[in-house]
Every structure is written in structure tokens, then in C-alpha cells.
Short mmCIF file of C-alpha atoms in Angstrom, two decimals:
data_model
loop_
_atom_site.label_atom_id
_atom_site.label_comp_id
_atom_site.label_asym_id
_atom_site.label_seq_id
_atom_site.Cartn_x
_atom_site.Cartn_y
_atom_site.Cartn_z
CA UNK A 1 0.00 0.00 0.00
CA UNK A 2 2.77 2.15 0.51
CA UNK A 3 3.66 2.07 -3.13
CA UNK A 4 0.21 3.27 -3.98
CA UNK A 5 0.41 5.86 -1.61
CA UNK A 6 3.38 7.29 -3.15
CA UNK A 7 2.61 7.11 -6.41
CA UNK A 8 -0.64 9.17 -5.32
CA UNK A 9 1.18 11.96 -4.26
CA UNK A 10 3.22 12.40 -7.44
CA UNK A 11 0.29 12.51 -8.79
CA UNK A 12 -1.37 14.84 -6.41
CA UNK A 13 1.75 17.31 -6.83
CA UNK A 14 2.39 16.85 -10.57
CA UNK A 15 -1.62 17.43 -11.43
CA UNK A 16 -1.41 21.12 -10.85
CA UNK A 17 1.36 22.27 -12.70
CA UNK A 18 -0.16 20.33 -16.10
CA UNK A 19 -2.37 21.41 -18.55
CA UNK A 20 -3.43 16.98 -19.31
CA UNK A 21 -7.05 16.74 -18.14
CA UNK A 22 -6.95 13.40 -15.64
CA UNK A 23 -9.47 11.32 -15.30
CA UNK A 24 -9.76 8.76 -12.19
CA UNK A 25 -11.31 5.74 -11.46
CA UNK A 26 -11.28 2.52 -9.34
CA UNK A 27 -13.02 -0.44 -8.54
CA UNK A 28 -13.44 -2.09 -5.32
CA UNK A 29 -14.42 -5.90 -5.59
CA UNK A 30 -15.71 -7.81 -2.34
CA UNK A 31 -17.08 -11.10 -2.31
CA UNK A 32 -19.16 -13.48 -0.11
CA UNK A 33 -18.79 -16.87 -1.03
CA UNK A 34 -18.89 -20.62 0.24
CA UNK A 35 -16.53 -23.26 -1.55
CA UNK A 36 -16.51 -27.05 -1.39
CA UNK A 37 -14.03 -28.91 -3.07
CA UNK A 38 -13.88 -32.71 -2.97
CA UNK A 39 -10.82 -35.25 -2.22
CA UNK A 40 -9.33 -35.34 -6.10
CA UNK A 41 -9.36 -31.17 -7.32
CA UNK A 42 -5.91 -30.03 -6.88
CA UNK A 43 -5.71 -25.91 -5.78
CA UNK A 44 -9.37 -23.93 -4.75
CA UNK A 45 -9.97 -20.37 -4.11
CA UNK A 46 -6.72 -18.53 -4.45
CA UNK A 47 -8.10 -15.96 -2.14
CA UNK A 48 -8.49 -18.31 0.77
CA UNK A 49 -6.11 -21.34 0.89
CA UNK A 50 -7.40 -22.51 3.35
CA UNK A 51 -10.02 -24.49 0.93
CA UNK A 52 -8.03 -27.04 -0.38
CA UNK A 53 -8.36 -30.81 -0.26
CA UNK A 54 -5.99 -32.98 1.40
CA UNK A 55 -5.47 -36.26 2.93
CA UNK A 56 -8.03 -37.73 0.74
CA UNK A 57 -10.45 -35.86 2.24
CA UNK A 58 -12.90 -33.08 0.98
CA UNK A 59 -12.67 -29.46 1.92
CA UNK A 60 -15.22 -26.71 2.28
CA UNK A 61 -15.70 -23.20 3.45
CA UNK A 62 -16.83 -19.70 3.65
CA UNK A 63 -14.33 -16.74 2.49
CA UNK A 64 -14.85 -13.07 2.34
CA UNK A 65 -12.48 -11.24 0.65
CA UNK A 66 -11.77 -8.54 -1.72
CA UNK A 67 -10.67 -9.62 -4.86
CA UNK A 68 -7.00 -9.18 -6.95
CA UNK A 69 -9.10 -7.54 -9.59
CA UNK A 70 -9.70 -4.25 -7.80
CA UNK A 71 -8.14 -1.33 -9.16
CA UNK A 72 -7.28 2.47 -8.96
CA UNK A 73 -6.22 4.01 -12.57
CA UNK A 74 -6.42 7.27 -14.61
CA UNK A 75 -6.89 7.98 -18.10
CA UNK A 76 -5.06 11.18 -19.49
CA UNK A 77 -5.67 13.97 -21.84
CA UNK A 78 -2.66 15.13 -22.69
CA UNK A 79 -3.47 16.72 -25.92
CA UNK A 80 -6.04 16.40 -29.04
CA UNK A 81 -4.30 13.10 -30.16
CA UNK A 82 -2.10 11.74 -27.28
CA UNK A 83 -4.04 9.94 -24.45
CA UNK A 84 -2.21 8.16 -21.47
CA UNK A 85 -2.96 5.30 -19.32
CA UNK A 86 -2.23 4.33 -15.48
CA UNK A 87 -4.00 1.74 -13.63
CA UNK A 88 -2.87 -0.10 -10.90
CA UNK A 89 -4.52 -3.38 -9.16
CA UNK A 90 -5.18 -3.99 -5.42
CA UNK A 91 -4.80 -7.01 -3.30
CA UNK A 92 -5.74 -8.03 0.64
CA UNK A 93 -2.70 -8.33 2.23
CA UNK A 94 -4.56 -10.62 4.88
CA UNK A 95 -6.14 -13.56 2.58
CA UNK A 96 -6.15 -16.63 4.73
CA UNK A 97 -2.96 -18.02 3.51
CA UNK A 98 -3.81 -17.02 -0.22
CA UNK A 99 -2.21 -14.14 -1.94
CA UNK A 100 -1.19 -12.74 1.60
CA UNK A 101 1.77 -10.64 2.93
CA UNK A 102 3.92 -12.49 0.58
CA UNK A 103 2.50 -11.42 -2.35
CA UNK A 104 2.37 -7.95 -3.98
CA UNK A 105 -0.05 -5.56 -2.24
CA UNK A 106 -0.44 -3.21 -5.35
CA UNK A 107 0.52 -4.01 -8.49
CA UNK A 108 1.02 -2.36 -12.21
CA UNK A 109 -1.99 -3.53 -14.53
CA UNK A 110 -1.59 -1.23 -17.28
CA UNK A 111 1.26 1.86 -18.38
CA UNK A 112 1.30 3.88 -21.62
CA UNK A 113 -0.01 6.06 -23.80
CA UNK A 114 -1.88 6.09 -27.39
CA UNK A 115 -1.14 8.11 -30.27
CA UNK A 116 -3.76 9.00 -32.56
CA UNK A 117 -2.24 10.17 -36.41
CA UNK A 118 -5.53 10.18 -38.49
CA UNK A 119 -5.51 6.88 -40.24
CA UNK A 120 -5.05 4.82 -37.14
CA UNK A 121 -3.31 4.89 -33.79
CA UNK A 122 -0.42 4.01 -32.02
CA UNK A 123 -0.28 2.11 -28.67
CA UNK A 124 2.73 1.11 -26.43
CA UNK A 125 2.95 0.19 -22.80
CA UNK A 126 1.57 -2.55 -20.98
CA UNK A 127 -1.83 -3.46 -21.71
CA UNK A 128 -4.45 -6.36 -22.82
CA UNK A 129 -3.24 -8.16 -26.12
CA UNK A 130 -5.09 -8.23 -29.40
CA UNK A 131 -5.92 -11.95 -28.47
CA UNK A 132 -8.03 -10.98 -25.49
CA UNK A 133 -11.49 -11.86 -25.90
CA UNK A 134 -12.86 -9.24 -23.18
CA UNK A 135 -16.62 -8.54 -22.85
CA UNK A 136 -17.37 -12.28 -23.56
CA UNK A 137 -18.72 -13.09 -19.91
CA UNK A 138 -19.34 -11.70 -16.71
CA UNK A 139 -18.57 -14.76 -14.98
CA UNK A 140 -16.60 -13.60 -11.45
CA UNK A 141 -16.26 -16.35 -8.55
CA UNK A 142 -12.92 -17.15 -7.44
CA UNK A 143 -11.41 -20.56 -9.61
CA UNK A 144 -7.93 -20.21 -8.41
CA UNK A 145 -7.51 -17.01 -10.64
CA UNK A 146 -7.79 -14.12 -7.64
CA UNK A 147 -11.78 -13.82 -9.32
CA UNK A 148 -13.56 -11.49 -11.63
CA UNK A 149 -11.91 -12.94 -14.25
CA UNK A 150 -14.25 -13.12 -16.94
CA UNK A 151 -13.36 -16.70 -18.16
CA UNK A 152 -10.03 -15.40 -18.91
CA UNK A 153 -8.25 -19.03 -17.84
CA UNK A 154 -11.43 -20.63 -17.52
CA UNK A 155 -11.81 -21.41 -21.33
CA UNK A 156 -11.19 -18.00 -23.15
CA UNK A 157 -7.64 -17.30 -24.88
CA UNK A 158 -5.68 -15.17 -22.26
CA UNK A 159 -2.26 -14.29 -21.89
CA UNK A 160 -2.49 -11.29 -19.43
CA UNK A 161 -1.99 -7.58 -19.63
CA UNK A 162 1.97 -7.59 -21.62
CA UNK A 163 4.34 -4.76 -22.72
CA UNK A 164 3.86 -4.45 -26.33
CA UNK A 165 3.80 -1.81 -29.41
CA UNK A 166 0.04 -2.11 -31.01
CA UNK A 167 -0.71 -0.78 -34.23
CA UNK A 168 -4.36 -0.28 -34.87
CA UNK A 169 -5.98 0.50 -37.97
CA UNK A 170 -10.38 0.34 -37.58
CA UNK A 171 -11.05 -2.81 -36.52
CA UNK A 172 -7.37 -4.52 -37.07
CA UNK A 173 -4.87 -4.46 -33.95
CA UNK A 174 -1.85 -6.06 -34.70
CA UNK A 175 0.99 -6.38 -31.73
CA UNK A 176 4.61 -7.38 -31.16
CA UNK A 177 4.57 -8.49 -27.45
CA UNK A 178 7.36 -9.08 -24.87
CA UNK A 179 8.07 -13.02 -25.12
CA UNK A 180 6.99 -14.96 -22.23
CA UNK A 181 9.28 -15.91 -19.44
CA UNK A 182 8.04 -19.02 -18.54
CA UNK A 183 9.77 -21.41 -21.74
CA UNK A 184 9.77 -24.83 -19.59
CA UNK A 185 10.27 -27.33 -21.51
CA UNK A 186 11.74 -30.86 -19.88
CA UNK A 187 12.89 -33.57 -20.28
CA UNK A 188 12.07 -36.72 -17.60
CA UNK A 189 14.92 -39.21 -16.19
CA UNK A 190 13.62 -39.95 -13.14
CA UNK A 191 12.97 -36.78 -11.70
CA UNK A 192 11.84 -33.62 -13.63
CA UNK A 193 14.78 -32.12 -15.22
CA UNK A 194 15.18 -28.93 -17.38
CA UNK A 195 15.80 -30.75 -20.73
CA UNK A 196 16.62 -27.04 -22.87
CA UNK A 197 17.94 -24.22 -21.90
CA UNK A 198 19.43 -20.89 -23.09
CA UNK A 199 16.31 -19.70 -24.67
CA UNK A 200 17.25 -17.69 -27.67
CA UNK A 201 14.58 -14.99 -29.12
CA UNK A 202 15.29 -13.67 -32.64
CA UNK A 203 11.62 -11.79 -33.03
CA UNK A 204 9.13 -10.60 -30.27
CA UNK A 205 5.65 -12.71 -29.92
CA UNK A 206 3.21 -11.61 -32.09
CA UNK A 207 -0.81 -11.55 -32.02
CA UNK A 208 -3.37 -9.62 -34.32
CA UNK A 209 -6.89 -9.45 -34.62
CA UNK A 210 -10.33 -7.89 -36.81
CA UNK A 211 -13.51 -6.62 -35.66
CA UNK A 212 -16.55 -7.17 -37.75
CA UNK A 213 -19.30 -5.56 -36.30
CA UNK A 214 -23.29 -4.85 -37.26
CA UNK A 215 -26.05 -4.08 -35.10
CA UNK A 216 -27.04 -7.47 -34.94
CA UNK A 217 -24.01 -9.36 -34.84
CA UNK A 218 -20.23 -8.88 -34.69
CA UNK A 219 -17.00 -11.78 -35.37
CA UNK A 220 -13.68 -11.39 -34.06
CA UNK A 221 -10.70 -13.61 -35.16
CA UNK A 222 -7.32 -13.87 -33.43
CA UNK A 223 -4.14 -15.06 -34.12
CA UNK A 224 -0.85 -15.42 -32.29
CA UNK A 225 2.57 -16.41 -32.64
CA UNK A 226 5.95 -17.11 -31.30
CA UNK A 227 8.94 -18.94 -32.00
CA UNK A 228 12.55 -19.21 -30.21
CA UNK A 229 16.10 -21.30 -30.16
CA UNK A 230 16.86 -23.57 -27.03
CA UNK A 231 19.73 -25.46 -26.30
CA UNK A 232 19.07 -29.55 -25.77
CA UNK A 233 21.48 -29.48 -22.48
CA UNK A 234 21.82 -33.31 -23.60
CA UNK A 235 23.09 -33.12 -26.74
CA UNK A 236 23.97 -29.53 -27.22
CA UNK A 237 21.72 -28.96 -30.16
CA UNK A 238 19.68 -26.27 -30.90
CA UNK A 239 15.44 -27.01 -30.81
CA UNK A 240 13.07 -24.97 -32.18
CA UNK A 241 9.99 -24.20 -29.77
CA UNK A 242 7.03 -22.93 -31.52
CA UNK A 243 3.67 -21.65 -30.08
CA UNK A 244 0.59 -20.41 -31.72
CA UNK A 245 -2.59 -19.11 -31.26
CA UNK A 246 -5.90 -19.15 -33.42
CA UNK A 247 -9.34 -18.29 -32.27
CA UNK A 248 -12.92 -17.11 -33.02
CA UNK A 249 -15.43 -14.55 -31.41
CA UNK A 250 -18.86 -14.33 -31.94
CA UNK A 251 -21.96 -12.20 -30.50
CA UNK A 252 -25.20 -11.71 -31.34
CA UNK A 253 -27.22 -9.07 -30.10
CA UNK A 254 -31.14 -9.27 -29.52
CA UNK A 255 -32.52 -6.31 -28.18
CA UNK A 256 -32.44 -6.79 -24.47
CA UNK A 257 -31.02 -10.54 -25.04
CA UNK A 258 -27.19 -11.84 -26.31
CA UNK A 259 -25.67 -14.54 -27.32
CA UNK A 260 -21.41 -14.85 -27.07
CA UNK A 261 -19.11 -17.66 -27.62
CA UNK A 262 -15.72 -17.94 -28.18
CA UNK A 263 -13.45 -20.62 -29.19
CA UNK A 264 -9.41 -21.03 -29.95
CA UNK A 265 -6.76 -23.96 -30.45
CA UNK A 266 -3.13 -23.34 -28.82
CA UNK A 267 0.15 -25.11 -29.63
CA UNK A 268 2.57 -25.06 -26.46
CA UNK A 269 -0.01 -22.73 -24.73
CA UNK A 270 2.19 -23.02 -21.51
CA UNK A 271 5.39 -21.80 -23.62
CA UNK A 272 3.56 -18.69 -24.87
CA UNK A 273 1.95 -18.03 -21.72
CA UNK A 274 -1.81 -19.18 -21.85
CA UNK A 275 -2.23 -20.32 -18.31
CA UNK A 276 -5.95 -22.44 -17.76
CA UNK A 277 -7.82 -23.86 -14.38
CA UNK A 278 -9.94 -26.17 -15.88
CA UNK A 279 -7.17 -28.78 -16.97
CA UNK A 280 -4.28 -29.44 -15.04
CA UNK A 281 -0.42 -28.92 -15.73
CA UNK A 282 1.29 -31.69 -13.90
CA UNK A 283 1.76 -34.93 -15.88
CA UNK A 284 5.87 -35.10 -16.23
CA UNK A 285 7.01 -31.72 -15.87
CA UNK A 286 3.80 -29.91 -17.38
CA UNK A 287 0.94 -31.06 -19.82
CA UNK A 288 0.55 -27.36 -20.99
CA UNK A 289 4.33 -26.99 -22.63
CA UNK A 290 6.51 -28.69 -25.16
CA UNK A 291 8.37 -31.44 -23.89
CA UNK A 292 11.54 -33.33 -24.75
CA UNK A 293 11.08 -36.72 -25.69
CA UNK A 294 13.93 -38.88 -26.67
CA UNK A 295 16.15 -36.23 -27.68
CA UNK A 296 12.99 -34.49 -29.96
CA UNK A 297 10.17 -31.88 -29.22
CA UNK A 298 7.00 -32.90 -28.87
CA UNK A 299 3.93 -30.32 -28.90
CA UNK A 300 1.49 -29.47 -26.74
CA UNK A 301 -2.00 -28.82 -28.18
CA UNK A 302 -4.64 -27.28 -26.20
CA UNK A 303 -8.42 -26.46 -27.17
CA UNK A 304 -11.07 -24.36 -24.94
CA UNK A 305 -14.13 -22.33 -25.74
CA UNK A 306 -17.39 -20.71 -24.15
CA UNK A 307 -20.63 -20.27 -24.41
CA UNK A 308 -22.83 -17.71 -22.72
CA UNK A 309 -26.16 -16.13 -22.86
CA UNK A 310 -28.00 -13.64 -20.65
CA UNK A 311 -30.59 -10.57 -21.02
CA UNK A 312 -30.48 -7.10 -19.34
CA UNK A 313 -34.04 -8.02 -17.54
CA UNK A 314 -34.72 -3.88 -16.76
CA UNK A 315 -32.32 -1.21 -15.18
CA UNK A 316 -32.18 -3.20 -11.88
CA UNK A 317 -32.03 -6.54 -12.87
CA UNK A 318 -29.85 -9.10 -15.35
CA UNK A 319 -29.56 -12.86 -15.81
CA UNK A 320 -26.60 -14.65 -17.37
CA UNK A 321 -25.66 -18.10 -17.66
CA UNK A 322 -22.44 -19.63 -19.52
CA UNK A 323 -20.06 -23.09 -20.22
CA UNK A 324 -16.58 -23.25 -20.13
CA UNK A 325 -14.45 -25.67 -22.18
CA UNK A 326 -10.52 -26.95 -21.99
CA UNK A 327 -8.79 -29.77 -23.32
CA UNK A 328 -5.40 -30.64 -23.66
CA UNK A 329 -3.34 -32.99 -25.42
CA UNK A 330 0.12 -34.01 -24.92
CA UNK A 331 3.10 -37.16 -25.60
CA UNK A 332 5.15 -36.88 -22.34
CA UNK A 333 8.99 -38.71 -21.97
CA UNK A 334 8.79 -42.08 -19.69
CA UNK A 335 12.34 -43.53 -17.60
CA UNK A 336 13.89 -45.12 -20.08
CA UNK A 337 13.00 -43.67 -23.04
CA UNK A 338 9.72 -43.44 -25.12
CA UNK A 339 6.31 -41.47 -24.71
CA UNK A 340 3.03 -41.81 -22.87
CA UNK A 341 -0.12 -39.90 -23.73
CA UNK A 342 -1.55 -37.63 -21.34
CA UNK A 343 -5.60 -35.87 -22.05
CA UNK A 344 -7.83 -33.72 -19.37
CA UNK A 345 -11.00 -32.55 -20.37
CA UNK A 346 -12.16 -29.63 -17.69
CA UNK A 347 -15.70 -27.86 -17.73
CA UNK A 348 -16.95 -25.06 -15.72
CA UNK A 349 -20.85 -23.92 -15.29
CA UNK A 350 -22.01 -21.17 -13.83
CA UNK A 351 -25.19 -18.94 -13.51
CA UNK A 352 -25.48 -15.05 -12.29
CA UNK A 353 -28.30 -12.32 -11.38
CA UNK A 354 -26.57 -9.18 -11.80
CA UNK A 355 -28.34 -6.34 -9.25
CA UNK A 356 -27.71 -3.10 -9.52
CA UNK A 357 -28.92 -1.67 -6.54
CA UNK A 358 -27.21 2.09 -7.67
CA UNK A 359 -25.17 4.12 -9.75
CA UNK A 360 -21.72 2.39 -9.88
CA UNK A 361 -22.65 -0.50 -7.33
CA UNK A 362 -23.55 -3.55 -8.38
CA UNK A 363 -24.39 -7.33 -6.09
CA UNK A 364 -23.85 -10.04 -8.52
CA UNK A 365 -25.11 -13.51 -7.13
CA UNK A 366 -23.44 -16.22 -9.08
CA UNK A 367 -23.76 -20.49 -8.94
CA UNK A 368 -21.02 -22.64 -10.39
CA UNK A 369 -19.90 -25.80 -10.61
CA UNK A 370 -15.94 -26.81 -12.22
CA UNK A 371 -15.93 -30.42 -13.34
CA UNK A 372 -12.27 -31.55 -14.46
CA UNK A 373 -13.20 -35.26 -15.19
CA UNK A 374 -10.98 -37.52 -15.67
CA UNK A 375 -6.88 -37.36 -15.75
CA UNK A 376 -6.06 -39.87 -19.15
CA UNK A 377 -2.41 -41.14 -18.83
CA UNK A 378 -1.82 -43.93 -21.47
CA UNK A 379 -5.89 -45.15 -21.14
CA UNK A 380 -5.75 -44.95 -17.69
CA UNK A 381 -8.08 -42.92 -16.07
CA UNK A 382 -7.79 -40.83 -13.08
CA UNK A 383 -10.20 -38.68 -11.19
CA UNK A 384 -9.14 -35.43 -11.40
CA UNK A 385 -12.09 -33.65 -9.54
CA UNK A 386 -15.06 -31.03 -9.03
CA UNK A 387 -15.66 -27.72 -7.14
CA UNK A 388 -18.61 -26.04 -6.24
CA UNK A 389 -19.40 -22.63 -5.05
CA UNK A 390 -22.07 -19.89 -3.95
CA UNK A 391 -20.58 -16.37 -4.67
CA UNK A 392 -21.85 -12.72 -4.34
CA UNK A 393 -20.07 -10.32 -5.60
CA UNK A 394 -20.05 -6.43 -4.41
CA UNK A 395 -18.92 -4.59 -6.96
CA UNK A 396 -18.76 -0.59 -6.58
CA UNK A 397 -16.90 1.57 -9.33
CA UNK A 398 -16.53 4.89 -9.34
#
């Protein structure tokens, strides 16, 4: 908090001696919320870790929290055609042994500024990717994603808010991104072992994406891509990792009624950074990256989608109801050479009643369920688990 508080009164000082018109904002997210999850599901609410199975036994309980996605930010005029960008997120530093003291207390969401020159515009800081499908759910219990996520790793293509230079021309956005950090890819002898190394980036990751929009119905298709060099510590060879992205938007629009679903296939999603907490990302060293296998790379391949449909009821009242969707595919190494197959399947359900009971404040009841069948190693099947929760939401922005 202390950062925050700092960074406030640079603000506060630096306001009155410019001529930029500031804007700010925040959003304070509480929620009320009971969570049972039974003997198999690895992880719970990240807000409360104190939910978690163990022992073979089930686990249950009530948290109230607020949420990681609360946020103070401002939006700046600084003249006819350059606009900047600030926002910053908020976390509890007391969350049951969840993201507690240890974690970050505030935390940059989003820097830069936009440059309009007629035609287009020109965007660079950190901010949402071209890939994001935002706006396609309301969905916002806690999954073991901090909540009010949106279905951002519950089955929509997500790679988080990245430093990047965005170019965007009516409805096109293309991006070069920062590549991600997170390039495991292993091999397994035993024990997990770091099977390449040296990761070598010639080009930045890369994601674009179109708008097509009429009154009745709009389409949005993404793309994303990355490549880089690592060395096989075994053999001192050079592998290729590649990742890519491809996806599809869709919402209709019917009066007070929509229809939006979503759906996108992933190569290596763990390798460019597509995290997801419907499937899991254990089997040998991760199910979610490339993986060495006998001295080649074998890649992962990852599929997930939504579905969701809801109506603005009157001022006061909304209903909304959606499906998630992951699967993931991937040929792991065994001792002694050779490959086994590894497949989860992972669904989440949930239903909401949006309230708004005033200007800026909304209570958002929601019902879910996450169902993440059955673990597939080789034909064998292993339970991998459900969670269910009650949530309400109390959202106030202003």
C-alpha cells in the first residue's frame, strides 16, 4: 500500500502544474462466497487457501475477501491526439494463507499512452493483447484465478496484460509483445529435469486481430505467434519451440437478449503463456508446454471455448448463464526412453443475477460448478475432480 500511496502523491503534486485533463477511477471488488471442493481437485480459491483438499479428504468453506481484480487508474488527456494510461490493481494483504503478505499488495496492470495520427493509432505500454477476448462473460467467482476474471483461464484465450507496441488500424490491432518468461520445456529421467535451456529470441511474440461488427451481430478472429532457439542441455543442439494461437469470437445481439461464444486452439499454450484452471499442468514436468522426448520436441495442443447467454431483464435486474471448455493434449517422456499420452477434459458452469442496486454499485449472485473429469495417462483414467461454489459479488466503481 505504501507504493500506492506514493505514487498518489506524485500525482497529487504533478496534477497542478499540467495542462493533461486526468481522469480517475477505481473499482473495489468484495465477495461473499462458500466453496466445497472434494478429495481429487488439486488448488481452490486462491483468495483463501485454506479451501483445499488434502489427505483424501474433501474441503469446504466460507471466504470473504476482496478480490486481486480491484483497481485504482487514470486515463489522461494530454493533448487532441495523445491519451495516457495508469492503472494499478489492489490485493488483501490478509487472505487466509492465499495471496497474503507475501505477495504484492499493489501491483502495475496497465502503463502507456496512445497516439492518434488520423488513419489509425499508435499504442505502447503494458496493456491487454489483441488476443483478449474481453466482454465475452461476466462470470466472477474465485477458480484459483484471484476472481472477476471473466473466463479469462477458464476457457477464453488469455495471456495477461503484456508490454507491447500495437498498431491499430479500424477494426485490425496487430501487436509485437514481450516473449513470455516461462519457456519450460523438460525432459524426464527420473525426476523432472530442465531438458533445454538458453532460450534464444530472434523476433518478439506476435498476435493480431479484426472486428466485424453490425447491429445485430459482430466476429472477431485472433491469431498469435511465437517462436525461439533452445539449447538440448543433452546433446547440445539447438530445438526450435514454436507456439501459436488461433481463435474465433462471436456475438449476437437481440434487443435486451445476447448470445457470445468464443473458441481457440493453442500449440505449447504453456510456452507462450496461456495459463488455464480447468485442466491441469502436472503430468511429467507440465501437460501445458513442449516437452523433450527422446532427444525431440513434442507439442502441446490445447483447445477451450465458451458459451454464454444472458438478457439485461430492466435497469435493476440481469440474468446470465455460460459453459466453459478446456482440453489438452500431450506425448510426455517415460524412464527409459519413449512417450506416454496424457488428455484432461475440464468444464466449468455457472449462472449469475446481476443487481444493480445504484449508480456504480452492483451485487452479482453467481452459482457454479468446475468439473475436471478424468486425468487420461496412457488409457488410464484418473479422477481429477469437481468444485462447487455460492458467490456474491459487491462490486462498486466509481
Amino acid at each position: 500500500m505504501k507504493k500506492l500511496l506514493v505514487v498518489l502523491l506524485v500525482l497529487g503534486l504533478a496534477v497542478p502544474a499540467m495542462a493533461a485533463d486526468w481522469n480517475f477511477y477505481g473499482s473495489a471488488r468484495t465477495h461473499l462466497g462458500y466453496y466445497s471442493v472434494d478429495e481429487d481437485f488439486a488448488g481452490g480459491p486462491a483468495t483463501d487457501a485454506t479451501i483445499r483438499a488434502g489427505d483424501g479428504d474433501d474441503d469446504a468453506g466460507t471466504t470473504l475477501n476482496i478480490y486481486g481484480q480491484s483497481r485504482f487508474g487514470a486515463k489522461v488527456m494530454a493533448s487532441d491526439n495523445l491519451t495516457g494510461f495508469i492503472e494499478f490493481g489492489l490485493r488483501e494483504t490478509n487472505n487466509a494463507g492465499g495471496n497474503g503478505p507475501d505477495k504484492e499488495e499493489v501491483y502495475l496492470r496497465m502503463l502507456g499512452g496512445i497516439w492518434n495520427f488520423g488513419v489509425g493509432s499508435l499504442m505502447v505500454g503494458k496493456n491487454y493483447t489483441p488476443g483478449t477476448f474481453l466482454g465475452y462473460s461476466g462470470m466472477g467467482a474465485d477458480l484459483g484465478d484471484n476472481g472477476d476474471a471473466n473466463m479469462l483461464v477458464s476457457g477464453l484465450a488469455y495471456i495477461g496484460r503484456q508490454p507491447q507496441i500495437r498498431l491499430t488500424f479500424g477494426g485490425f490491432d496487430f501487436a509485437l509483445i514481450q516473449h513470455n518468461g516461462s519457456q519450460d520445456t523438460v525432459a524426464y529421467d527420473g525426476v523432472y529435469t530442465l531438458g533445454l535451456g538458453d532460450a534464444d529470441h530472434t523476433i518478439p511474440k506476435m498476435e493480431a486481430s479484426y472486428v466485424f461488427r453490425t447491429p445485430v451481430f459482430s466476429l472477431r478472429p485472433v491469431a498469435g505467434f511465437q517462436t525461439y532457439e533452445a539449447e538440448n542441455q543433452a546433446t547440445g543442439q539447438d530445438e526450435t519451440i514454436t507456439s501459436y494461437m488461433l481463435g474465433l469470437g462471436a456475438t449476437v445481439n437481440l434487443g435486451p437478449a445476447y448470445v457470445k461464444a468464443t473458441f481457440s486452439y493453442l500449440q505449447n499454450p504453456g510456452n507462450y503463456g496461456q495459463t488455464n484452471v480447468l485442466v491441469l499442468n502436472a503430468a511429467r514436468g507440465g501437460a501445458m508446454h513442449a516437452q523433450l522426448v527422446d532427444g525431440d520436441v513434442e507439442d502441446s495442443k490445447f483447445m477451450q471455448g465458451t458459451f454464454v447467454v444472458g438478457a439485461k431483464i430492466n435497469e435493476m435486474l440481469g440474468v446470465e448463464a455460460g459453459f466453459g471448455y478446456g482440453n489438452v493434449e500431450q506425448d510426455v517422456a517415460l524412464v527409459g526412453g519413449g512417450a506416454e499420452e496424457v488428455e484432461q477434459t475440464g468444464m466449468l458452469y455457472y449462472l449469475q443475477v446481476p443487481i444493480t442496486v445504484a449508480k456504480g454499485m452492483a451485487i452479482i449472485p453467481e452459482f457454479g460448478f468446475v468439473d475436471r473429469d478424468d486425468y487420461e495417462i496412457d488409457g488410464v483414467d484418473t479422477d481429477a475432480g469437481d468444485m462447487w461454489y455460492a458467490d456474491i459479488s459487491f462490486k462498486v466503481d466509481f
